[in-house]
Amino acid sequence: METGLENSWDSRGSPFSDIFIGHPNSLGSMTYGGSMTLKSCGCFTGNQMTISDIFYVKNLEVNQTYFYQVSCEYGHDVFKSDIFMFKTLSNDKKQTVKLLVYGDMGSKSGKLTLSALQDELSNGQYQAIFHNGDFGYDLDSNGGSVGDEFLDMIQPIAAQFPYMTSPGNHELAHDLHHYRLRFSMPGTPWPMPFEKLWYSFDIGPVHFISFSSEVYFIHNQDFTCKQYDWLLEDLTKANQNREQTPWVIALGHRPMYCTNSNLDDCTPHFWGQWVKRG
């Protein structure tokens, strides 16, 4: 299992960015023994230019604590973030796995929720966070400034834990552009392409699958077919590896079926296009 870090941030203007990782007293030395890659992508949000940067840091040791700091250069000025810490995952296949899972969190109303999440995460029992769709309400609102506010709000937890995501209906604007640019998930290029908003990963004895419920509610059904084919292949491989990962858990934003007999807007979309019979 390859162990690494994907770290992303947004900034206004056109800065030069860098990241320092290692021991808190010697971050500038970058003596972590890994390899690093930087990618940048710019987009206009309203009348402002947002630069999204992402660093890929590979070959980190498993089950180890690292410290890191991000810096951005504007002209002659250099701005540095706080120093953050994170712990790489263990490769123990028998470990107890705990993810903190939630969805539908706004940048304003979510502040009380965030405080509760921080308290829950402080016990050190969780390996990762999974935000199951609907971010900020909405990431693209006010020229993208709501998305900036939301990322600032979740920074205390997203800077320390793997922040895994799936897209929700509130990310659909502009072909999910803000979601695809602001987040990066394993096994997908960045910015995340519309036809690859699904992925899987293992933690201990659990195989996690993140799928896009939104492909069933758009006009282009090519994405439905692509996700179906990918999911079938992924589940086939997962079933062949049940000795190592006996648990398979799938997550997506919308419910797969509804029990009400009127205004059922989910069951036909999923069961009519997804279920394999025979």
mmCIF file of C-alpha atoms in Angstrom, residues 28-261:
data_model
loop_
_atom_site.group_PDB
_atom_site.id
_atom_site.type_symbol
_atom_site.label_atom_id
_atom_site.label_comp_id
_atom_site.label_asym_id
_atom_site.label_seq_id
_atom_site.Cartn_x
_atom_site.Cartn_y
_atom_site.Cartn_z
ATOM 1 C CA GLY A 28 12.331 23.637 5.749
ATOM 2 C CA SER A 29 14.695 20.688 5.395
ATOM 3 C CA MET A 30 12.042 18.371 3.874
ATOM 4 C CA THR A 31 13.837 15.303 5.204
ATOM 5 C CA TYR A 32 10.815 13.022 5.080
ATOM 6 C CA GLY A 33 12.357 10.817 2.377
ATOM 7 C CA GLY A 34 9.414 11.004 -0.015
ATOM 8 C CA SER A 35 8.704 12.529 -3.404
ATOM 9 C CA MET A 36 6.629 15.643 -4.079
ATOM 10 C CA THR A 37 4.599 16.921 -7.018
ATOM 11 C CA LEU A 38 2.769 20.256 -7.348
ATOM 12 C CA LYS A 39 -0.153 20.952 -9.674
ATOM 13 C CA SER A 40 -2.006 24.256 -10.033
ATOM 14 C CA CYS A 41 -5.246 25.175 -11.742
ATOM 15 C CA GLY A 42 -6.892 28.576 -12.107
ATOM 16 C CA CYS A 43 -10.534 29.445 -12.555
ATOM 17 C CA PHE A 44 -12.641 32.583 -12.538
ATOM 18 C CA THR A 45 -15.256 32.789 -9.792
ATOM 19 C CA GLY A 46 -17.263 35.906 -10.459
ATOM 20 C CA ASN A 47 -14.742 38.668 -11.138
ATOM 21 C CA GLN A 48 -11.951 37.053 -9.148
ATOM 22 C CA MET A 49 -9.307 34.537 -10.089
ATOM 23 C CA THR A 50 -8.915 31.547 -7.791
ATOM 24 C CA ILE A 51 -5.717 29.522 -7.897
ATOM 25 C CA SER A 52 -6.131 25.978 -6.624
ATOM 26 C CA ASP A 53 -2.939 24.161 -5.701
ATOM 27 C CA ILE A 54 -2.478 20.536 -4.785
ATOM 28 C CA PHE A 55 0.618 18.758 -3.548
ATOM 29 C CA TYR A 56 1.108 15.022 -3.877
ATOM 30 C CA VAL A 57 3.599 13.714 -1.324
ATOM 31 C CA LYS A 58 4.428 10.025 -1.723
ATOM 32 C CA ASN A 59 6.402 7.319 0.062
ATOM 33 C CA LEU A 60 5.590 8.370 3.604
ATOM 34 C CA GLU A 61 5.995 5.843 6.395
ATOM 35 C CA VAL A 62 2.871 4.086 7.631
ATOM 36 C CA ASN A 63 1.416 4.834 11.057
ATOM 37 C CA GLN A 64 3.658 7.881 11.527
ATOM 38 C CA THR A 65 2.937 11.457 12.591
ATOM 39 C CA TYR A 66 4.038 14.255 10.248
ATOM 40 C CA PHE A 67 3.915 18.029 10.487
ATOM 41 C CA TYR A 68 3.497 20.380 7.539
ATOM 42 C CA GLN A 69 3.116 24.026 6.610
ATOM 43 C CA VAL A 70 1.919 25.740 3.428
ATOM 44 C CA SER A 71 3.343 29.021 2.126
ATOM 45 C CA CYS A 72 2.212 31.395 -0.641
ATOM 46 C CA GLU A 73 4.285 34.180 -2.172
ATOM 47 C CA TYR A 74 2.730 37.434 -3.392
ATOM 48 C CA GLY A 75 5.426 39.641 -4.862
ATOM 49 C CA HIS A 76 7.932 40.241 -2.081
ATOM 50 C CA ASP A 77 5.586 38.990 0.646
ATOM 51 C CA VAL A 78 5.471 35.397 1.878
ATOM 52 C CA PHE A 79 2.481 34.162 3.858
ATOM 53 C CA LYS A 80 2.700 30.958 5.873
ATOM 54 C CA SER A 81 -0.072 28.842 7.310
ATOM 55 C CA ASP A 82 -0.181 27.443 10.797
ATOM 56 C CA ILE A 83 1.743 24.225 11.327
ATOM 57 C CA PHE A 84 -0.584 21.242 11.012
ATOM 58 C CA MET A 85 -0.105 17.606 11.867
ATOM 59 C CA PHE A 86 -1.508 14.347 10.540
ATOM 60 C CA LYS A 87 -0.912 10.657 11.060
ATOM 61 C CA THR A 88 -0.576 8.214 8.181
ATOM 62 C CA LEU A 89 -2.795 5.152 8.272
ATOM 63 C CA SER A 90 -1.699 1.776 9.547
ATOM 64 C CA ASN A 91 -1.546 -1.153 7.106
ATOM 65 C CA ASP A 92 -2.810 -3.557 9.784
ATOM 66 C CA LYS A 93 -5.640 -5.558 8.195
ATOM 67 C CA LYS A 94 -7.035 -6.462 11.624
ATOM 68 C CA GLN A 95 -7.332 -2.951 13.000
ATOM 69 C CA THR A 96 -10.623 -1.500 14.195
ATOM 70 C CA VAL A 97 -11.875 1.016 11.623
ATOM 71 C CA LYS A 98 -13.841 4.136 12.562
ATOM 72 C CA LEU A 99 -14.902 6.839 10.102
ATOM 73 C CA LEU A 100 -16.828 9.960 11.026
ATOM 74 C CA VAL A 101 -19.588 10.190 8.404
ATOM 75 C CA TYR A 102 -21.944 13.100 7.781
ATOM 76 C CA GLY A 103 -23.406 15.210 4.986
ATOM 77 C CA ASP A 104 -25.322 18.396 4.217
ATOM 78 C CA MET A 105 -23.211 20.928 6.120
ATOM 79 C CA GLY A 106 -23.342 24.650 5.370
ATOM 80 C CA SER A 107 -20.696 27.292 5.914
ATOM 81 C CA LYS A 108 -22.956 29.263 8.268
ATOM 82 C CA SER A 109 -25.229 26.749 9.977
ATOM 83 C CA GLY A 110 -22.446 24.167 10.191
ATOM 84 C CA LYS A 111 -20.319 25.987 12.753
ATOM 85 C CA LEU A 112 -22.018 24.356 15.736
ATOM 86 C CA THR A 113 -21.763 20.996 13.985
ATOM 87 C CA LEU A 114 -18.064 21.584 13.367
ATOM 88 C CA SER A 115 -17.501 22.195 17.072
ATOM 89 C CA ALA A 116 -19.155 18.860 17.870
ATOM 90 C CA LEU A 117 -17.065 17.142 15.185
ATOM 91 C CA GLN A 118 -13.859 18.553 16.664
ATOM 92 C CA ASP A 119 -14.832 17.266 20.101
ATOM 93 C CA GLU A 120 -15.583 13.819 18.679
ATOM 94 C CA LEU A 121 -12.342 13.649 16.697
ATOM 95 C CA SER A 122 -10.241 14.686 19.687
ATOM 96 C CA ASN A 123 -10.474 11.186 21.170
ATOM 97 C CA GLY A 124 -8.044 9.902 18.528
ATOM 98 C CA GLN A 125 -10.178 6.912 17.518
ATOM 99 C CA TYR A 126 -10.982 7.913 13.926
ATOM 100 C CA GLN A 127 -8.903 7.194 10.834
ATOM 101 C CA ALA A 128 -10.782 9.457 8.420
ATOM 102 C CA ILE A 129 -13.746 11.732 7.777
ATOM 103 C CA PHE A 130 -16.365 11.142 5.081
ATOM 104 C CA HIS A 131 -18.484 14.098 3.965
ATOM 105 C CA ASN A 132 -21.314 12.530 2.003
ATOM 106 C CA GLY A 133 -22.342 15.391 -0.284
ATOM 107 C CA ASP A 134 -23.671 18.982 -0.061
ATOM 108 C CA PHE A 135 -20.913 21.374 0.932
ATOM 109 C CA GLY A 136 -21.267 24.943 2.159
ATOM 110 C CA TYR A 137 -24.591 25.728 0.422
ATOM 111 C CA ASP A 138 -23.134 26.216 -2.103
ATOM 112 C CA LEU A 139 -19.479 26.046 -3.128
ATOM 113 C CA ASP A 140 -20.127 28.244 -6.174
ATOM 114 C CA SER A 141 -22.322 30.835 -4.407
ATOM 115 C CA ASN A 142 -21.291 34.505 -4.328
ATOM 116 C CA GLY A 143 -18.634 33.973 -6.939
ATOM 117 C CA GLY A 144 -17.130 31.065 -5.009
ATOM 118 C CA SER A 145 -16.676 33.008 -1.767
ATOM 119 C CA VAL A 146 -19.052 30.639 0.050
ATOM 120 C CA GLY A 147 -16.802 27.775 -1.005
ATOM 121 C CA ASP A 148 -13.803 29.659 0.383
ATOM 122 C CA GLU A 149 -15.636 30.216 3.676
ATOM 123 C CA PHE A 150 -16.560 26.558 3.886
ATOM 124 C CA LEU A 151 -12.995 25.360 3.327
ATOM 125 C CA ASP A 152 -11.767 27.834 5.951
ATOM 126 C CA MET A 153 -14.372 26.489 8.352
ATOM 127 C CA ILE A 154 -13.427 22.818 7.969
ATOM 128 C CA GLN A 155 -9.670 23.481 7.962
ATOM 129 C CA PRO A 156 -9.197 22.507 11.649
ATOM 130 C CA ILE A 157 -10.339 18.957 10.880
ATOM 131 C CA ALA A 158 -9.583 18.602 7.143
ATOM 132 C CA ALA A 159 -5.952 19.610 7.737
ATOM 133 C CA GLN A 160 -5.449 16.697 10.141
ATOM 134 C CA PHE A 161 -7.616 13.851 8.832
ATOM 135 C CA PRO A 162 -8.252 12.381 5.381
ATOM 136 C CA TYR A 163 -11.348 14.301 4.251
ATOM 137 C CA MET A 164 -13.107 11.924 1.881
ATOM 138 C CA THR A 165 -16.081 13.138 -0.146
ATOM 139 C CA SER A 166 -18.863 12.260 -2.537
ATOM 140 C CA PRO A 167 -20.804 14.808 -4.634
ATOM 141 C CA GLY A 168 -24.337 15.877 -3.743
ATOM 142 C CA ASN A 169 -27.097 17.661 -5.620
ATOM 143 C CA HIS A 170 -25.895 21.047 -4.343
ATOM 144 C CA GLU A 171 -22.615 20.543 -6.221
ATOM 145 C CA LEU A 172 -24.270 20.157 -9.638
ATOM 146 C CA ALA A 173 -23.895 23.805 -10.720
ATOM 147 C CA HIS A 174 -21.490 24.400 -13.634
ATOM 148 C CA ASP A 175 -20.958 20.637 -14.095
ATOM 149 C CA LEU A 176 -19.750 20.302 -10.479
ATOM 150 C CA HIS A 177 -16.822 22.576 -11.346
ATOM 151 C CA HIS A 178 -16.186 23.866 -7.823
ATOM 152 C CA TYR A 179 -16.417 20.404 -6.276
ATOM 153 C CA ARG A 180 -14.095 18.893 -8.882
ATOM 154 C CA LEU A 181 -11.532 21.664 -8.404
ATOM 155 C CA ARG A 182 -11.602 22.095 -4.634
ATOM 156 C CA PHE A 183 -11.299 18.414 -3.710
ATOM 157 C CA SER A 184 -9.048 15.567 -4.806
ATOM 158 C CA MET A 185 -9.817 11.913 -4.229
ATOM 159 C CA PRO A 186 -7.705 8.734 -4.652
ATOM 160 C CA GLY A 187 -7.528 7.048 -8.026
ATOM 161 C CA THR A 188 -8.777 10.103 -9.938
ATOM 162 C CA PRO A 189 -6.887 12.803 -11.861
ATOM 163 C CA TRP A 190 -7.086 16.400 -10.661
ATOM 164 C CA PRO A 191 -9.092 18.464 -11.287
ATOM 165 C CA MET A 192 -11.466 15.526 -10.975
ATOM 166 C CA PRO A 193 -13.112 14.773 -14.346
ATOM 167 C CA PHE A 194 -16.899 14.615 -14.465
ATOM 168 C CA GLU A 195 -16.747 11.016 -15.682
ATOM 169 C CA LYS A 196 -14.591 9.874 -12.738
ATOM 170 C CA LEU A 197 -16.340 11.119 -9.602
ATOM 171 C CA TRP A 198 -16.222 7.673 -8.012
ATOM 172 C CA TYR A 199 -13.396 5.804 -6.310
ATOM 173 C CA SER A 200 -12.589 3.162 -3.709
ATOM 174 C CA PHE A 201 -9.994 2.618 -1.006
ATOM 175 C CA ASP A 202 -9.146 0.205 1.792
ATOM 176 C CA ILE A 203 -8.640 0.887 5.485
ATOM 177 C CA GLY A 204 -7.802 -2.200 7.491
ATOM 178 C CA PRO A 205 -10.351 -4.969 6.783
ATOM 179 C CA VAL A 206 -12.822 -2.604 5.081
ATOM 180 C CA HIS A 207 -13.177 -1.793 1.366
ATOM 181 C CA PHE A 208 -14.885 1.593 0.982
ATOM 182 C CA ILE A 209 -16.659 2.647 -2.206
ATOM 183 C CA SER A 210 -17.662 6.235 -2.913
ATOM 184 C CA PHE A 211 -20.105 6.551 -5.797
ATOM 185 C CA SER A 212 -21.862 9.515 -7.372
ATOM 186 C CA SER A 213 -25.614 9.448 -6.866
ATOM 187 C CA GLU A 214 -25.869 12.490 -9.129
ATOM 188 C CA VAL A 215 -25.154 10.684 -12.405
ATOM 189 C CA TYR A 216 -28.654 9.197 -12.167
ATOM 190 C CA PHE A 217 -30.260 12.637 -12.203
ATOM 191 C CA ILE A 218 -28.576 14.263 -15.214
ATOM 192 C CA HIS A 219 -29.406 13.978 -18.906
ATOM 193 C CA ASN A 220 -26.124 12.430 -20.064
ATOM 194 C CA GLN A 221 -26.517 8.750 -19.217
ATOM 195 C CA ASP A 222 -23.020 7.915 -20.472
ATOM 196 C CA PHE A 223 -21.817 8.710 -16.952
ATOM 197 C CA THR A 224 -24.319 6.236 -15.512
ATOM 198 C CA CYS A 225 -22.913 3.497 -17.741
ATOM 199 C CA LYS A 226 -19.302 4.375 -16.908
ATOM 200 C CA GLN A 227 -19.967 4.295 -13.180
ATOM 201 C CA TYR A 228 -21.909 1.043 -13.502
ATOM 202 C CA ASP A 229 -19.054 -0.642 -15.380
ATOM 203 C CA TRP A 230 -16.493 0.671 -12.883
ATOM 204 C CA LEU A 231 -18.579 -0.400 -9.896
ATOM 205 C CA LEU A 232 -19.124 -3.894 -11.286
ATOM 206 C CA GLU A 233 -15.376 -4.311 -11.824
ATOM 207 C CA ASP A 234 -14.556 -2.882 -8.398
ATOM 208 C CA LEU A 235 -17.014 -5.156 -6.601
ATOM 209 C CA THR A 236 -15.717 -8.180 -8.516
ATOM 210 C CA LYS A 237 -12.176 -7.453 -7.324
ATOM 211 C CA ALA A 238 -13.415 -6.767 -3.796
ATOM 212 C CA ASN A 239 -15.195 -10.133 -3.665
ATOM 213 C CA GLN A 240 -11.991 -11.850 -4.751
ATOM 214 C CA ASN A 241 -10.197 -10.239 -1.810
ATOM 215 C CA ARG A 242 -12.688 -10.985 0.960
ATOM 216 C CA GLU A 243 -10.058 -12.702 3.101
ATOM 217 C CA GLN A 244 -8.162 -9.407 3.415
ATOM 218 C CA THR A 245 -11.162 -7.057 3.299
ATOM 219 C CA PRO A 246 -14.280 -8.971 4.387
ATOM 220 C CA TRP A 247 -16.268 -5.744 4.770
ATOM 221 C CA VAL A 248 -17.497 -3.703 1.796
ATOM 222 C CA ILE A 249 -19.173 -0.352 2.511
ATOM 223 C CA ALA A 250 -20.582 1.952 -0.180
ATOM 224 C CA LEU A 251 -21.410 5.616 0.331
ATOM 225 C CA GLY A 252 -23.350 8.073 -1.827
ATOM 226 C CA HIS A 253 -25.318 11.248 -1.187
ATOM 227 C CA ARG A 254 -28.906 10.376 -2.082
ATOM 228 C CA PRO A 255 -30.913 7.442 -0.716
ATOM 229 C CA MET A 256 -31.020 4.390 -2.971
ATOM 230 C CA TYR A 257 -34.755 3.912 -2.466
ATOM 231 C CA CYS A 258 -37.716 5.624 -0.810
ATOM 232 C CA THR A 259 -40.573 3.915 1.003
ATOM 233 C CA ASN A 260 -43.207 6.552 0.270
ATOM 234 C CA SER A 261 -45.692 5.818 -2.503
#
